Short mmCIF file of C-alpha atoms and ligand atoms in Angstrom, two decimals:
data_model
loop_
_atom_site.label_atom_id
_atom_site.label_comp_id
_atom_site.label_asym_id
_atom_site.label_seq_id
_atom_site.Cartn_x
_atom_site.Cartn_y
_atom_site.Cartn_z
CA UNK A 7 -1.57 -18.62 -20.07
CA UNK A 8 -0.76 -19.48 -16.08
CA UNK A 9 -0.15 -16.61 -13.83
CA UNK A 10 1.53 -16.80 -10.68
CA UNK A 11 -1.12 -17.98 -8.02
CA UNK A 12 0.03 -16.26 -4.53
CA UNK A 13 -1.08 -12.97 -3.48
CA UNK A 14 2.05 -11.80 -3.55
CA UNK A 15 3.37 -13.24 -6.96
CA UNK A 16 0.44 -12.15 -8.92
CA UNK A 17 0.63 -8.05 -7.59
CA UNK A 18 4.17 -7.89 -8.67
CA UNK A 19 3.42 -9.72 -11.84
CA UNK A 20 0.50 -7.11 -12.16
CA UNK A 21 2.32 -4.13 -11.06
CA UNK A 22 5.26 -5.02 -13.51
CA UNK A 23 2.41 -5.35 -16.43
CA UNK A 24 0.83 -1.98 -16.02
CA UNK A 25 4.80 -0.38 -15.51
CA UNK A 26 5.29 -1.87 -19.19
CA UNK A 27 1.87 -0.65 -20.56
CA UNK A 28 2.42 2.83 -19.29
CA UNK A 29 5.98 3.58 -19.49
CA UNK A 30 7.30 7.27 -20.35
CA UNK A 31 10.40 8.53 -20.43
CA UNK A 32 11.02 8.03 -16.62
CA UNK A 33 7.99 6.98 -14.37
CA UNK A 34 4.45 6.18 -15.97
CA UNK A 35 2.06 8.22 -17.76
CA UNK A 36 -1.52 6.91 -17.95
CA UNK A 37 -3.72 9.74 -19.08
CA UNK A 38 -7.45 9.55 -17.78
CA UNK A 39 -9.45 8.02 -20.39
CA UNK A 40 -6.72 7.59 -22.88
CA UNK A 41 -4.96 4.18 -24.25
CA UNK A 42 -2.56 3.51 -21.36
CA UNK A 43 -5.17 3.39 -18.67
CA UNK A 44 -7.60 1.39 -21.15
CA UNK A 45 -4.68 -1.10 -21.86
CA UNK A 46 -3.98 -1.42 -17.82
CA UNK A 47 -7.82 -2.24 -18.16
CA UNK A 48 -8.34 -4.89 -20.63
CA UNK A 49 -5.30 -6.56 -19.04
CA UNK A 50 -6.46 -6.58 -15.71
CA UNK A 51 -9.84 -7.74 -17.14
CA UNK A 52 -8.04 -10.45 -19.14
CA UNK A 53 -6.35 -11.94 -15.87
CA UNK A 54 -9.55 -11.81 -13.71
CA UNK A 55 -11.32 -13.94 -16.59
CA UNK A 56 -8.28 -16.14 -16.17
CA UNK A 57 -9.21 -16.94 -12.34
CA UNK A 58 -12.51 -17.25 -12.40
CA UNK A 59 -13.99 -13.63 -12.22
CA UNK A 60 -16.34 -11.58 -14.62
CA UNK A 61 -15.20 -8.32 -15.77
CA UNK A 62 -17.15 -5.92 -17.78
CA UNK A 63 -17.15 -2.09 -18.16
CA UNK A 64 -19.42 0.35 -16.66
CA UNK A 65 -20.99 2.99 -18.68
CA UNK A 66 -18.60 4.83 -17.84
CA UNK A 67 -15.88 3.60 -18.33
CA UNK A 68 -14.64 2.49 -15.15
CA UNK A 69 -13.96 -1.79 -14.98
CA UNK A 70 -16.01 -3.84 -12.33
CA UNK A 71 -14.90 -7.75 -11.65
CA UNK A 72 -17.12 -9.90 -9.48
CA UNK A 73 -17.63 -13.71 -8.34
CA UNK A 74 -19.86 -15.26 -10.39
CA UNK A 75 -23.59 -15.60 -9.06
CA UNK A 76 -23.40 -12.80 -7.07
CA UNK A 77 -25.60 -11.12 -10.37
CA UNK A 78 -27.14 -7.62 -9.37
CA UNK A 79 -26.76 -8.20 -5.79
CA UNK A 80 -26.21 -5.18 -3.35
CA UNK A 81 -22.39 -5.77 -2.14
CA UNK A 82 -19.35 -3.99 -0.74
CA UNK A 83 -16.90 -3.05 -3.50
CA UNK A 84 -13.24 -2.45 -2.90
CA UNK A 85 -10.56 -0.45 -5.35
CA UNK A 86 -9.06 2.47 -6.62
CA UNK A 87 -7.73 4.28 -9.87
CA UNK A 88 -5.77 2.69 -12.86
CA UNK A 89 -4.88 6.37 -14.18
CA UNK A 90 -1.95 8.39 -13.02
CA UNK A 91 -0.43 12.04 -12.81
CA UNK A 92 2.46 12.69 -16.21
CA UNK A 93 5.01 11.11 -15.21
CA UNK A 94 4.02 9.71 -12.00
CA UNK A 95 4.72 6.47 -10.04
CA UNK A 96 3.60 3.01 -10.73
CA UNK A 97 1.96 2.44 -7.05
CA UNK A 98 -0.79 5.42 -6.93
CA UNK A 99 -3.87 4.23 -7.89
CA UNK A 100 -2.52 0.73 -8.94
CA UNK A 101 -1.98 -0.85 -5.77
CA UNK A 102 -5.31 -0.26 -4.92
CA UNK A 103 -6.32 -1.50 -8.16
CA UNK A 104 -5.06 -4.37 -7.59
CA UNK A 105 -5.87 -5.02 -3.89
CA UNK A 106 -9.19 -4.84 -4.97
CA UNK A 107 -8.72 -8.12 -8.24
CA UNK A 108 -6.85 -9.68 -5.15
CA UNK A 109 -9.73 -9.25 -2.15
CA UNK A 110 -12.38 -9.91 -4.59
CA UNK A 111 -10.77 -13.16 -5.99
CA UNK A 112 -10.21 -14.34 -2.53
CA UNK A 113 -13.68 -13.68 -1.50
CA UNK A 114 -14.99 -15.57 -4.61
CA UNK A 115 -13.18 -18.66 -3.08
CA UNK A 116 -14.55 -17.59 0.72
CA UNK A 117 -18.38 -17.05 -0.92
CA UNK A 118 -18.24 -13.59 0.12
CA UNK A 119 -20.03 -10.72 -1.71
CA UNK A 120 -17.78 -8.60 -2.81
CA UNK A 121 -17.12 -6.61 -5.85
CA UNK A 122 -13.45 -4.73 -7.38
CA UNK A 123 -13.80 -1.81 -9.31
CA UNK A 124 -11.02 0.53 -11.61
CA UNK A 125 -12.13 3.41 -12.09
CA UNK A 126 -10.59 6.11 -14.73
CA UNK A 127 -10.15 9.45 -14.52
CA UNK A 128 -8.70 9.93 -10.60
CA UNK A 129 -5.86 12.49 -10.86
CA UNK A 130 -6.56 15.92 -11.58
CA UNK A 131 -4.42 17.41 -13.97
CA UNK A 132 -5.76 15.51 -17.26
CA UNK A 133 -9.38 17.42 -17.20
CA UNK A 134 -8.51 19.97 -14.41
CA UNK A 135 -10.78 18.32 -11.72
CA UNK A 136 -9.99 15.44 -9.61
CA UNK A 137 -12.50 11.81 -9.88
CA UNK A 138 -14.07 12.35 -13.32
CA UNK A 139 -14.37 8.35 -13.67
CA UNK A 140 -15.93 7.96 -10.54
CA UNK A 141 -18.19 11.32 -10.91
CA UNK A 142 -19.17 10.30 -14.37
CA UNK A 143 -20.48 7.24 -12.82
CA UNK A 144 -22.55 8.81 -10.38
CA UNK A 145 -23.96 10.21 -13.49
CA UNK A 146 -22.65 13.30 -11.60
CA UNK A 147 -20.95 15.42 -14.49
CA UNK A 148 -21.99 18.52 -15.65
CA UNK A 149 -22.25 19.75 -19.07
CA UNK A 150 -19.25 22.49 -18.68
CA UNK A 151 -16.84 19.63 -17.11
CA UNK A 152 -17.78 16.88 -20.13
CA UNK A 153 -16.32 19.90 -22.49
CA UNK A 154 -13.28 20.62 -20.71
CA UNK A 155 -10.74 19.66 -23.15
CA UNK A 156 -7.41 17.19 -21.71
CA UNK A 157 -4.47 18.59 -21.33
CA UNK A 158 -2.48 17.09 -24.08
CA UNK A 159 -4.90 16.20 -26.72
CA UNK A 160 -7.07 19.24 -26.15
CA UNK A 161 -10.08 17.24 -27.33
CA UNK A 162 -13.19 17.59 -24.02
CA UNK A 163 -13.65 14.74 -21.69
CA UNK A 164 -16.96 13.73 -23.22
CA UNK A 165 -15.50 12.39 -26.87
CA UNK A 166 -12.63 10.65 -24.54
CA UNK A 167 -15.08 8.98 -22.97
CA UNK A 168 -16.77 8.13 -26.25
CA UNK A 169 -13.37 6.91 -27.76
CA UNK A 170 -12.34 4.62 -24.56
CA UNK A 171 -16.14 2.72 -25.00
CA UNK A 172 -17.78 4.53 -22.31
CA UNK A 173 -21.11 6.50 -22.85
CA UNK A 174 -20.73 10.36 -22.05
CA UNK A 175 -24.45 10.76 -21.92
CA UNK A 176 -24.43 8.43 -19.09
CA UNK A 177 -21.68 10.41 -17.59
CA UNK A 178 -24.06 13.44 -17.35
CA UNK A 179 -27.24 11.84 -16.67
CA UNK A 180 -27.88 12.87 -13.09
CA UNK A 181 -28.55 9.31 -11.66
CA UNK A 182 -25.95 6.69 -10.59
CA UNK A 183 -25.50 3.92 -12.59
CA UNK A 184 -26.33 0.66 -11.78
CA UNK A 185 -23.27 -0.68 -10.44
CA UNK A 186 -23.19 2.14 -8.09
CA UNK A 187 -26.55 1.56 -7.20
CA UNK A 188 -25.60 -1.72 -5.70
CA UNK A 189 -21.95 -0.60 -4.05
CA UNK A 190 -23.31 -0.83 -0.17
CA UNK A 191 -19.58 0.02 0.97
CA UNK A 192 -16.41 1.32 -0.92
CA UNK A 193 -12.91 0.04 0.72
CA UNK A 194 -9.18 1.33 -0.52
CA UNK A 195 -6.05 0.66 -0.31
CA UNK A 196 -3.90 3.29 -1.52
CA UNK A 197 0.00 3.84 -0.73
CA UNK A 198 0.34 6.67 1.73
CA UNK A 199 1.67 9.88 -0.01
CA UNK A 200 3.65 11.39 2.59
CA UNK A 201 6.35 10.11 5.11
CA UNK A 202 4.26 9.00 8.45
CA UNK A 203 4.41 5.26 8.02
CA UNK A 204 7.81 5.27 7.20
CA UNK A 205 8.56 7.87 10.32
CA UNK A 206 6.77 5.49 12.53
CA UNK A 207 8.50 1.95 10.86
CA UNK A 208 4.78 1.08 10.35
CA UNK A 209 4.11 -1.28 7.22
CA UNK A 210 0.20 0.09 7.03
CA UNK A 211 -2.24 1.88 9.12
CA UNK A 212 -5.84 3.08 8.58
CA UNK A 213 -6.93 5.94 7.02
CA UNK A 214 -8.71 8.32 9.71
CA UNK A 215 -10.50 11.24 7.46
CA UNK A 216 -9.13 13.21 4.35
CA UNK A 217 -8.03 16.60 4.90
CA UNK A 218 -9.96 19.96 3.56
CA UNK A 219 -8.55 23.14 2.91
CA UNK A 220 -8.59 26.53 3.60
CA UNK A 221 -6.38 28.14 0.62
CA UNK A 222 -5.67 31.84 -0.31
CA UNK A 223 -3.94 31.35 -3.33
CA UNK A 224 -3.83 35.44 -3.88
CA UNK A 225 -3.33 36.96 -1.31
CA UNK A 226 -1.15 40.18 -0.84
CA UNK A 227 -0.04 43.01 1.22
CA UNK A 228 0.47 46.50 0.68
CA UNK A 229 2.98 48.89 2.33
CA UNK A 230 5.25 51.41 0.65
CA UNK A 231 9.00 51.27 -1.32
CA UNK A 232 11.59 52.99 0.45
CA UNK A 233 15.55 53.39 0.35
CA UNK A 234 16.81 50.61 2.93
CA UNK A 235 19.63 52.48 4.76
CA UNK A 236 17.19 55.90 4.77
CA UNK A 237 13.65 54.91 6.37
CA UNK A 238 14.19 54.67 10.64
CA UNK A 239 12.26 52.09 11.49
CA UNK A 240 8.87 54.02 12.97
CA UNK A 241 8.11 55.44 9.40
CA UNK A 242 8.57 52.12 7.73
CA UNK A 243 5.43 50.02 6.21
CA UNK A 244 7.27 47.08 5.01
CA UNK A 245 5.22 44.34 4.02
CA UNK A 246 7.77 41.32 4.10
CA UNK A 247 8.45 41.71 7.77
CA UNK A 248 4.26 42.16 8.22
CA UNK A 249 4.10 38.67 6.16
CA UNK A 250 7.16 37.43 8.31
CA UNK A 251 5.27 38.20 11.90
CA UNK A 252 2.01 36.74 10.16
CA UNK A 253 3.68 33.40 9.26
CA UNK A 254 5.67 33.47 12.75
CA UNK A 255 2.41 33.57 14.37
CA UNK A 256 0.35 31.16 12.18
CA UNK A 257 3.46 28.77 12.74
CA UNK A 258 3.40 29.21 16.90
CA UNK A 259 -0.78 28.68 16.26
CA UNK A 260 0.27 25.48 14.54
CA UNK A 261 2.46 24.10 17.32
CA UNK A 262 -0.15 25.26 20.06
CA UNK A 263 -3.15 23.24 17.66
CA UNK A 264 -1.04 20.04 17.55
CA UNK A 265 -0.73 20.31 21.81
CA UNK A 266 -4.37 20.53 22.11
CA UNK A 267 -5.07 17.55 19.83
CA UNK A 268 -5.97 19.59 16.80
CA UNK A 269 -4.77 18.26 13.12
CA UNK A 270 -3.38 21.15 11.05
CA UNK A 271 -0.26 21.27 8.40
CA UNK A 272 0.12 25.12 6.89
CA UNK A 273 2.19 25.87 4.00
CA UNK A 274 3.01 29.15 2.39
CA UNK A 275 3.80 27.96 -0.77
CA UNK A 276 4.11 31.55 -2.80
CA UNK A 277 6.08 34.09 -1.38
CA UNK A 278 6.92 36.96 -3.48
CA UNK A 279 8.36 40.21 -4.10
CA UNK A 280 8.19 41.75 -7.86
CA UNK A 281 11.75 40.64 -9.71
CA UNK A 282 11.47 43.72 -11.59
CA UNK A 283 12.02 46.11 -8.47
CA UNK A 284 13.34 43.98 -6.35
CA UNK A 285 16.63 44.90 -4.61
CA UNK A 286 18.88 44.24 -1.91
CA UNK A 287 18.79 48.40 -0.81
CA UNK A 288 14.86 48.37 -1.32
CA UNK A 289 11.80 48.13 0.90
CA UNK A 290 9.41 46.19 -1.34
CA UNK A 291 6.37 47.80 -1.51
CA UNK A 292 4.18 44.70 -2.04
CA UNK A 293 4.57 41.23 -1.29
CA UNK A 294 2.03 38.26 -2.81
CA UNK A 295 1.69 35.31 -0.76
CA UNK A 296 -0.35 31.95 -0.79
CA UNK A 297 -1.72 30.07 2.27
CA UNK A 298 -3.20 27.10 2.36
CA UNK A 299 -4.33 24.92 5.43
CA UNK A 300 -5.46 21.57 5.85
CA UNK A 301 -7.45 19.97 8.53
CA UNK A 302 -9.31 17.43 9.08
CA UNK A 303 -11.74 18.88 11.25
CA UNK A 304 -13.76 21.19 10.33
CA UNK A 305 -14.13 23.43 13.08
CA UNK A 306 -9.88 23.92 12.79
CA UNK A 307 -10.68 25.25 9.44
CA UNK A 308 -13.66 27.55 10.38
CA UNK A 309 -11.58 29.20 13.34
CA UNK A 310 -8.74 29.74 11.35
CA UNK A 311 -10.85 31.11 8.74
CA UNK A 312 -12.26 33.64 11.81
CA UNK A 313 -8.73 34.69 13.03
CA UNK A 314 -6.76 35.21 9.79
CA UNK A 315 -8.63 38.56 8.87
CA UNK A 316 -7.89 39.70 12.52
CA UNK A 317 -4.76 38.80 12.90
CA UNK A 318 -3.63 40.50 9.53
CA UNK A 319 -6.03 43.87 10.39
CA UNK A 320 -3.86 43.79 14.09
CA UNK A 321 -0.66 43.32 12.20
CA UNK A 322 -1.34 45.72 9.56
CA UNK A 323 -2.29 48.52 11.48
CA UNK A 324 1.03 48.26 13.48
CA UNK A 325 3.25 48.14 10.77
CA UNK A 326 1.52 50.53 8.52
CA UNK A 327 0.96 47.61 5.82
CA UNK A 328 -2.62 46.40 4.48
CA UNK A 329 -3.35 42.82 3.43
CA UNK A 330 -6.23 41.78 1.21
CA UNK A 331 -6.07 37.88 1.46
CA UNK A 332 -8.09 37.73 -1.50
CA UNK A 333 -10.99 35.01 -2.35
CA UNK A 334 -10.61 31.98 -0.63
CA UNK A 335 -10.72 28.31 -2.04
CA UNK A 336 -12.18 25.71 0.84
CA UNK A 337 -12.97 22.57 0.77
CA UNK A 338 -14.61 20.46 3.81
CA UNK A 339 -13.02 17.15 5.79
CA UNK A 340 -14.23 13.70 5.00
CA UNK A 341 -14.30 11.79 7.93
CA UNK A 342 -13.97 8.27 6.74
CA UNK A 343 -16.65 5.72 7.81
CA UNK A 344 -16.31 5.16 11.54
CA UNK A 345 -17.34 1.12 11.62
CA UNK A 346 -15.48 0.81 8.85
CA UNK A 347 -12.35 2.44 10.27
CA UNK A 348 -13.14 0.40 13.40
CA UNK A 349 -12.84 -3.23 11.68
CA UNK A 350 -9.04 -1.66 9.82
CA UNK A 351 -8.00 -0.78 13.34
CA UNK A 352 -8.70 -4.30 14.71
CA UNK A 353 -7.22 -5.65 11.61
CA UNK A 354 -3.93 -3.80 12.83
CA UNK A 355 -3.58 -3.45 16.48
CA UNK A 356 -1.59 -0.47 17.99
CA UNK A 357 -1.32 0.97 14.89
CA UNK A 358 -2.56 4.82 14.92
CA UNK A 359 -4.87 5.85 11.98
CA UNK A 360 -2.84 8.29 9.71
CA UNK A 361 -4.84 11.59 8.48
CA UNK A 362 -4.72 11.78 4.31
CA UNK A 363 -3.95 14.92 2.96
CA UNK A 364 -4.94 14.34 -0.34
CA UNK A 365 -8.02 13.66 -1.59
CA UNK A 366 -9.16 10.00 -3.13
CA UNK A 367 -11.81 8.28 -4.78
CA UNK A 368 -12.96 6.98 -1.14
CA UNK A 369 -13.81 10.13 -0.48
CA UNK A 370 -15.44 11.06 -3.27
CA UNK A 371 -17.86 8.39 -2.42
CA UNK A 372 -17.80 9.34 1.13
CA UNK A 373 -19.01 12.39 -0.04
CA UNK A 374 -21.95 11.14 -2.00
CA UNK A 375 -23.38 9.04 0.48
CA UNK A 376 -21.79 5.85 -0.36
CA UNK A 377 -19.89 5.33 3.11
CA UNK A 378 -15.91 4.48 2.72
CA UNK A 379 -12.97 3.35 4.36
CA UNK A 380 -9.09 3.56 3.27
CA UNK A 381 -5.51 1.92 4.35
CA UNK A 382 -2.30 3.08 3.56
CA UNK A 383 0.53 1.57 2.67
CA UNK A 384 3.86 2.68 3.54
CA UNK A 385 5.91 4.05 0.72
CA UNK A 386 8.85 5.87 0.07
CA UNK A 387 9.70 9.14 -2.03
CA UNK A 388 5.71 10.53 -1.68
CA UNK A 389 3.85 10.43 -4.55
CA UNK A 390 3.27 12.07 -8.10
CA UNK A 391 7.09 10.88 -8.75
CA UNK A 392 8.74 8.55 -10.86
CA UNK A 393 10.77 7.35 -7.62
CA UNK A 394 7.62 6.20 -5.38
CA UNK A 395 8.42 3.01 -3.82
CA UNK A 396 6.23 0.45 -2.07
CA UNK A 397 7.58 -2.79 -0.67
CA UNK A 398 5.12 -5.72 -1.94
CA UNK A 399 5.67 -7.36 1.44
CA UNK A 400 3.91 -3.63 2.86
CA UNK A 401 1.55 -4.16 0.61
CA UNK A 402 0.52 -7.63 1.64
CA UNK A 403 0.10 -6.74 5.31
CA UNK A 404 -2.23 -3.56 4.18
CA UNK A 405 -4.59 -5.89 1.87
CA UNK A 406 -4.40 -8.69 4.99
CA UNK A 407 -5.65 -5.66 7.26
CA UNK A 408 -7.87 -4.90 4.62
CA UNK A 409 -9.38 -8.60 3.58
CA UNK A 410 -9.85 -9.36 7.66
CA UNK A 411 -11.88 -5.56 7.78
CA UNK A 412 -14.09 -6.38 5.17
CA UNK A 413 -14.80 -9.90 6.52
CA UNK A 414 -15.71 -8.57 9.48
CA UNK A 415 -17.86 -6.13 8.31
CA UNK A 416 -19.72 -9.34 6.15
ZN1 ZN B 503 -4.21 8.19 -5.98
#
């Protein structure tokens, strides 16, 4: 069979391919470690024999293609996921996917060392936990995650693994396997998730660091019910106006952050008053809230993490109220490699590296020692939508930026 040989030709050709293996009732649906995401596989694996390439599964799972000779050589490897959320787009994970078939059959006709990788198991909501592929093959996967059971077959990750090939034994071994043994460098393309690039009329920019968190999913405060037109304002302790005046001043914090330089995007996602008691002539007596923060520096996060409690014991006292922001959930940063980062920003001059604020596969290796670097591609609608949208001439000029980086880097 003859594919289409540009760049270009073959991603939409690809792209098209794993829209048809996947489709659902709108968008795509490729469950991690399930049938659609194998079938994305063997096809991709099937059109990398077809140029030239060797492709072969991991023990986990995940699908590596390489030039051939380059054997058990140490070498960069450049990729993403093939899996995707229910009813997602076709561009998350996938473009990266197939950046990486693209780079690594150009660098088999350059000589280079390079190696593409697939890797299952990315999005979070099949096994409740985000880069199980990638985890399982750091060998990194604990005994409790390889029996949490997916979300619509209800059978645990470890038999999925079983059934799509892989070896879950592997998965849990504690040591990396040998293909990530010999990664010296992991480079992504991904399409960006929110609307900066297309803000900015930019077709692709590095990726500077991905965001952590600071998140209160539970938090609450307490004041006391009252008749509306009865309480004078002096004996009131209403908590939505004590949650109002926190918010107001987290949001003025915000503005005063981004003036000094600092990255920071808030959201109070959860905000709540019990539907039972509710009423228009009623001071609530509770309200539940959620917080969560993202930065990606760390020290934004741990000062924020200072101030909240004495911000809401300043406000509460005041108004009468108490707040009990309850356990948080925190995750750190990962500043993406800096050399690597470097050699994308040469690759596209002028062009201002874009903070991620979700997390990837890059940084999952970041995070294990394996250093990383990511570009983003502009793209329309976010992400985790049937109506993402990236342009494959956007695309082209990100995997350009991202062939020239990785040339440079050797
Ligand atoms: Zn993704």
């Amino acid at each position: 069979m003859r594919f289409p040989d540009s760049d270009g030709a073959l991603a939409g050709h690809l792209l098209a391919l794993f829209r048809r293996l996947s489709a659902d009732a709108e968008g795509v649906t490729r469950p991690a470690y399930g049938a659609a995401e194998s079938a994305c596989l063997r096809a991709l694996a099937a059109i990398a024999r077809e140029q030239g390439l060797q492709a072969w599964p991991d023990a986990a799972g995940n699908l590596w293609l390489q030039p051939p000779g380059l054997g058990e050589a140490p070498a960069p490897a450049c990729g993403s996921h093939m899996d995707s959320v229910p009813r997602g787009g076709n561009f998350d994970g996938a473009a990266g996917v197939v950046a990486g078939f693209l780079a690594v059959r150009q660098a088999m006709r350059d000589g280079r060392a390079l190696r593409a990788v697939a890797l299952r198991g990315e999005e979070s909501p099949w096994f409740g936990a985000p880069h199980v592929g990638l985890r399982a093959a750091f060998g990194a996967l604990s005994a409790t995650e390889l029996a949490i059971p997916r979300r619509d077959t209800g059978k645990p990750l470890a038999w999925h693994i079983a059934e799509q090939g892989g070896d879950p034994a592997a998965a849990g071994a504690g040591t990396p396997l040998p293909e990530i043994s010999r990664t010296s460098f992991f480079w992504e393309l991904h399409i960006e998730q929110g609307p900066v690039l297309l803000d900015r009329g930019q077709p692709a920019a590095p990726v500077s660091a991905v965001r952590g968190h600071l998140r209160f999913p539970a938090a609450r405060c307490r004041g006391e019910a009252g008749h509306s037109g009865a309480v004078p304002r002096h004996l009131r302790r209403d908590p939505v106006l004590a949650v109002a005046e926190l918010l107001q001043e987290l949001d003025t914090l915000w503005v005063r952050s981004l003036q000094e330089g600092a990255d920071l995007v808030l959201t109070a996602g959860q905000l709540l008053v019990d539907p039972a008691t509710a009423a228009a002539t009623r001071i609530p007596d509770a309200v539940s809230f959620s917080l969560d923060l993202r930065s990606t520096q760390a020290a934004t996060l741990a000062g924020l993490s200072a101030l909240l409690p004495r911000r809401c014991a300043e406000i509460g006292a005041r108004r009468g109220v108490t707040f009990d922001l309850g356990t948080p959930v925190t995750a750190a940063p990962v500043v993406l490699d800096a050399a690597g980062r470097a050699a994308l920003e040469a690759a596209l001059p002028g062009v201002q590296p874009v903070a991620s604020g979700a997390g990837h596969d890059a940084a999952e290796f970041s995070r294990r020692g394996v250093p990383a670097a990511m570009v983003f591609i502009r793209n329309t609608h976010g992400s985790h939508n049937p109506a993402e949208a990236m342009e494959v001439e956007d695309f082209l000029a990100g995997l350009a930026a991202l062939q020239a980086a990785i040339a440079s880097r050797g």
